[in-house]
Structure formats: structure tokens, C-alpha cells
Coordinates of C-alpha atoms in Angstrom, one line a residue:
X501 CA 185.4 -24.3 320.3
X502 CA 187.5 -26.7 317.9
X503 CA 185.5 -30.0 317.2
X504 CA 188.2 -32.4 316.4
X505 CA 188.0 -33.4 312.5
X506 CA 186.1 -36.4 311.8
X507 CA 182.8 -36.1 312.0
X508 CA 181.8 -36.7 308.7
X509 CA 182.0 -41.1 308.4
X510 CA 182.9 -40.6 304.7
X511 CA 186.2 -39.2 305.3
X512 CA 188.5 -42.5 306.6
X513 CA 191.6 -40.8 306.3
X514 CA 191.0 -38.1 308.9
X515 CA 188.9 -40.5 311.6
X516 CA 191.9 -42.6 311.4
X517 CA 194.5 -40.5 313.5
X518 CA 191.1 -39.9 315.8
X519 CA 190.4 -43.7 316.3
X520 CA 194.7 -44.2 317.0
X521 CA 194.2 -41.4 319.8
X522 CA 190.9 -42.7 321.1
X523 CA 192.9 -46.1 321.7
X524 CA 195.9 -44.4 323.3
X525 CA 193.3 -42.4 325.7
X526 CA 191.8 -45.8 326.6
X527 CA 195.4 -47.5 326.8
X528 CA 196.9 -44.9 328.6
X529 CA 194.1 -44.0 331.0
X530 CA 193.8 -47.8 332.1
X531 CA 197.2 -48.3 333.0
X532 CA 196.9 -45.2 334.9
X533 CA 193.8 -45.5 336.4
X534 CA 195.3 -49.6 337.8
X535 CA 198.7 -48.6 338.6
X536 CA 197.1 -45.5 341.0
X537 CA 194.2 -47.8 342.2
X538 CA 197.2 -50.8 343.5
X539 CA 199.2 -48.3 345.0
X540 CA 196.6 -45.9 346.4
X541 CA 195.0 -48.6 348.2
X542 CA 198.3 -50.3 349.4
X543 CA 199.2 -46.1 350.8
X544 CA 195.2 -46.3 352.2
X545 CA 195.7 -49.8 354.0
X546 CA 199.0 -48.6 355.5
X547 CA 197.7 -45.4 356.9
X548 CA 194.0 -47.4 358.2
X549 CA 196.8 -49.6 360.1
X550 CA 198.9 -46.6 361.7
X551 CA 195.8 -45.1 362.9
X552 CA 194.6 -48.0 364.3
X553 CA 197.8 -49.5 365.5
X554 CA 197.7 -49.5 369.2
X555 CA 201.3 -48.4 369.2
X556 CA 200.3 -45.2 367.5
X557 CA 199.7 -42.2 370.2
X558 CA 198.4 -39.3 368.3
X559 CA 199.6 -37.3 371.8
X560 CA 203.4 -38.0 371.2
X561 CA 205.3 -35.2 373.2
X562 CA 208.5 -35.7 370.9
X563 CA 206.7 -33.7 367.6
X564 CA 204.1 -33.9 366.4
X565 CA 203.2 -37.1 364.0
X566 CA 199.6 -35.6 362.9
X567 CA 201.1 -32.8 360.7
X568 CA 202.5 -35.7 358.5
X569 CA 199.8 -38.0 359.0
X570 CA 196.8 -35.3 358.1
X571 CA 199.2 -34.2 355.0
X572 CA 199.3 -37.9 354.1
X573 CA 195.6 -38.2 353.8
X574 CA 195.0 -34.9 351.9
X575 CA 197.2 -36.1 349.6
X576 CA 195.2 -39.8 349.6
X577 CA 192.4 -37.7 348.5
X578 CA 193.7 -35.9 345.8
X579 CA 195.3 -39.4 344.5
X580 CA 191.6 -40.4 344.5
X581 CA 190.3 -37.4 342.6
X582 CA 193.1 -38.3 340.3
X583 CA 191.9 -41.7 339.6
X584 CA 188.6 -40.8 339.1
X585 CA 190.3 -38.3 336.2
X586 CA 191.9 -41.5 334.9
X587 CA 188.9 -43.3 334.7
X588 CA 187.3 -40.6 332.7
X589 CA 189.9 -41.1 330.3
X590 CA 189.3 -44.1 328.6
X591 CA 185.4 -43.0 328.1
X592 CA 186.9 -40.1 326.7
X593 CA 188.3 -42.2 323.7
X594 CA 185.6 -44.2 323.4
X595 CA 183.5 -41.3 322.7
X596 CA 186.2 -40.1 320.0
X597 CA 185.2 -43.0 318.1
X598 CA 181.3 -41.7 317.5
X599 CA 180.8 -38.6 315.6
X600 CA 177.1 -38.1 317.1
X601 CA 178.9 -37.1 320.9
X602 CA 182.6 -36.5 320.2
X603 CA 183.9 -34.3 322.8
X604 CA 185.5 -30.9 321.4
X605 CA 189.5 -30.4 321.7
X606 CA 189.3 -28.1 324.6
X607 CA 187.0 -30.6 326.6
X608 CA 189.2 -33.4 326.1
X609 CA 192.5 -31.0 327.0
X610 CA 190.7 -29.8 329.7
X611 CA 190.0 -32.6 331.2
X612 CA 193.9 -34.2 330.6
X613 CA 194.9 -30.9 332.4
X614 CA 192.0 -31.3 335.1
X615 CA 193.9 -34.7 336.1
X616 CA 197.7 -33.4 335.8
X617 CA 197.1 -30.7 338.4
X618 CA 195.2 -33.0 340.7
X619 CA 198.0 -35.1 340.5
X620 CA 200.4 -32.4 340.8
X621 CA 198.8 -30.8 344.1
X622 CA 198.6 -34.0 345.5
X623 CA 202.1 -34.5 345.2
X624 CA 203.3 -31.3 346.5
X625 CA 201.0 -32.5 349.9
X626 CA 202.5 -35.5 349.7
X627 CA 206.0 -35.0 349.4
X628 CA 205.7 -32.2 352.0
X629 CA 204.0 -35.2 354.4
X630 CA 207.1 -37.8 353.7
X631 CA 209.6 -34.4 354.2
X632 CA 208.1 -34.0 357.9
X633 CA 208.2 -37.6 358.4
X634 CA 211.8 -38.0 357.7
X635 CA 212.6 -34.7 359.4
X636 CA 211.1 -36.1 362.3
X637 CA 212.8 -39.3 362.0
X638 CA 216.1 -37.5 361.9
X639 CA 215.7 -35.8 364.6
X640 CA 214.8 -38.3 366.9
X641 CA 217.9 -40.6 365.7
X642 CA 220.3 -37.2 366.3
X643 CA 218.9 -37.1 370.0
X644 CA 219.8 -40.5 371.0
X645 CA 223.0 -40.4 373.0
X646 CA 225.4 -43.1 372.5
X647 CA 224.8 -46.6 373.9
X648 CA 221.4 -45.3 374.5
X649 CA 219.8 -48.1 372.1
X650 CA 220.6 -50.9 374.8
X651 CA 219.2 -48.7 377.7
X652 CA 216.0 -46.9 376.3
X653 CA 214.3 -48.3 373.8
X654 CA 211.8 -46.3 373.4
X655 CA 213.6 -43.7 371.4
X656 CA 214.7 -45.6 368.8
X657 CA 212.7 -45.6 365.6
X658 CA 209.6 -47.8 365.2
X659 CA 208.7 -49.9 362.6
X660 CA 205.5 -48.1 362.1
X661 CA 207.7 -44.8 361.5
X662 CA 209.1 -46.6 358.5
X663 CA 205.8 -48.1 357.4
X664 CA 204.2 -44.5 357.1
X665 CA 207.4 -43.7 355.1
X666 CA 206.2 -45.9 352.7
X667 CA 203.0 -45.2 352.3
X668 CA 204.0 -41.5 351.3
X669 CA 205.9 -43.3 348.9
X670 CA 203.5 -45.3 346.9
X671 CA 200.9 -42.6 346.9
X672 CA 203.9 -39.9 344.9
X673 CA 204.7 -43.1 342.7
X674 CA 200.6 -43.3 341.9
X675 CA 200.5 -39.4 341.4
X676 CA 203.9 -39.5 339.4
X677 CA 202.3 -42.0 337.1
X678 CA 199.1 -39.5 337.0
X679 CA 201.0 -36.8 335.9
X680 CA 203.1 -39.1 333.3
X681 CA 200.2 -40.3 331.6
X682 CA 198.3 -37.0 331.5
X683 CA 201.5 -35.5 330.1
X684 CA 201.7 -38.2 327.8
X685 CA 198.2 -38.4 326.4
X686 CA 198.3 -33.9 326.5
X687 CA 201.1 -34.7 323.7
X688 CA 199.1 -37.3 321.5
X689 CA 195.9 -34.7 321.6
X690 CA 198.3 -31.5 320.7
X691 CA 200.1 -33.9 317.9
X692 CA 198.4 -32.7 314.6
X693 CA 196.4 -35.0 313.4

């Protein structure tokens, strides 16, 4: 296991570069960790609203809105996994900065990679949830005859249909900023020192 270079306090010139990437974990690792916390709970309050919305019948004949919805929410809890990665990364570089518990190389990769494929399993749920949404959505706008939108109202599309829409949407924009700053900070620890 590679320590990373440093731990003597003698030698400035190499703990340098190691206090600069300490900073950018902590930098880097708060704006992830508050950009995925705003949107996560925005995505959280929506869905807490759909399932309590009296509008909302889990027993829909016309498909089946649970697939999307049960997607939705695994992929609410891999966003929170992911922020708890992003929290760990500022205590990361924190700990960079004192020789006597500096994390090795591989811990502090593995924990960067630990977080991007969180984020990136969470995405693939959640992308698959907003794909069945909207394939459900389409379908029910294909089977409304014409003219039928002044008759039966009941088949057109609710505003809670669109409102789950964008829930999906904010929880990929959180994981897409997971995975950025993983990627970003996976660069910085690679970058020779």
C-alpha cells in the first residue's frame, strides 16, 4: 500500500501538492455533498407527496405506476448512500493534512470509486424509473381518441404524472454531479504529485 509522500513535516515542498489536494477534496466534496442534499430532498419531498396525494391510486388498471415509482425510490437510496460518500470526502482531505493518520492512496481512491459507482447505479435505476414514466405517459396520450379531452377527462395526463417526472429528474442531476466530482477529484489524486 502506497502512503502518499509527506509524512515527514521537514519536507514543505512535497506536503505542498498534498495540502492543494486535501483543499480540492474538501472543496469538491462540499459542493457535491450540498448540491445532492438540495436536490435529493426536493426528488424526496415530491415522491412523499405522490404517495400521499389522494389522487394517487397505486391500483391504476391503465399500467402500472409502482414499477416507476419503486425504481424512483431505489434510486433515492443510492443518491443517499452517495451523499454520505460525499461527506466522507472532505474528512478525507482534512486528514491529508496530518501525517500521524493520512489515509494511503488506495483508501482515498477507493473511497472516490466507492462513491462514483453509487452514483452510477443509482442513475441507471433512475433513468430506467423516468424511461417507464414517460413510456407510460406516451402511451396514455396515443390512446386518447380525438376530441376525447372535452368528453373524458380522466385520461388525460395529470399534473402529478409530470411532477414525478421531475423528481426523476433532480435525483439524475444530484447523481450526475456525484459522479462529476468523484471523476474530478479521481483525477487530482492520480495527478503526480
Amino acid at each position: 500500500m502506497e502512503r502518499l509522500p509527506g509524512n515527514a513535516p521537514s519536507h514543505r515542498s512535497t506536503t505542498q501538492p498534498l495540502h492543494r489536494l486535501g483543499q480540492e477534496l474538501q472543496r469538491f466534496g462540499w459542493i457535491g455533498f450540498w448540491t445532492q442534499v438540495v436536490l435529493g430532498f426536493v426528488s424526496l419531498l415530491i415522491v412523499i407527496i405522490v404517495i400521499f396525494s389522494r389522487s394517487f391510486n397505486l391500483n391504476r388498471s391503465q399500467g402500472s405506476p409502482t414499477l416507476g415509482l419503486v425504481l424512483a425510490i431505489i434510486g433515492l437510496v443510492f443518491l443517499g448512500v452517495s451523499i454520505y460518500c460525499c461527506y466522507r470526502y472532505p474528512q478525507l482531505g482534512r486528514r491529508l493534512d496530518r501525517p500521524e493518520n493520512r489515509p494511503t492512496k488506495e483508501h482515498v481512491i477507493r473511497s472516490l470509486n466507492l462513491g462514483l459507482w453509487v452514483n452510477v447505479a443509482g442513475m441507471i435505476f433512475t433513468v430506467a424509473a423516468a424511461e417507464w414514466n414517460v413510456g407510460m405517459l406516451l402511451l396514455k396520450v396515443l390512446s386518447i381518441p380525438q376530441g376525447a379531452a372535452v368528453y373524458a377527462t380522466n385520461v388525460l395526463i395529470e399534473p402529478l404524472e409530470i411532477f414525478i417526472i421531475q423528481a426523476k429528474v433532480n435525483t439524475i442531476a444530484a447523481q450526475l454531479t456525484g459522479i462529476i466530482v468523484a471523476l474530478w477529484l479521481l483525477r487530482c489524486v492520480r495527478r503526480p504529485l
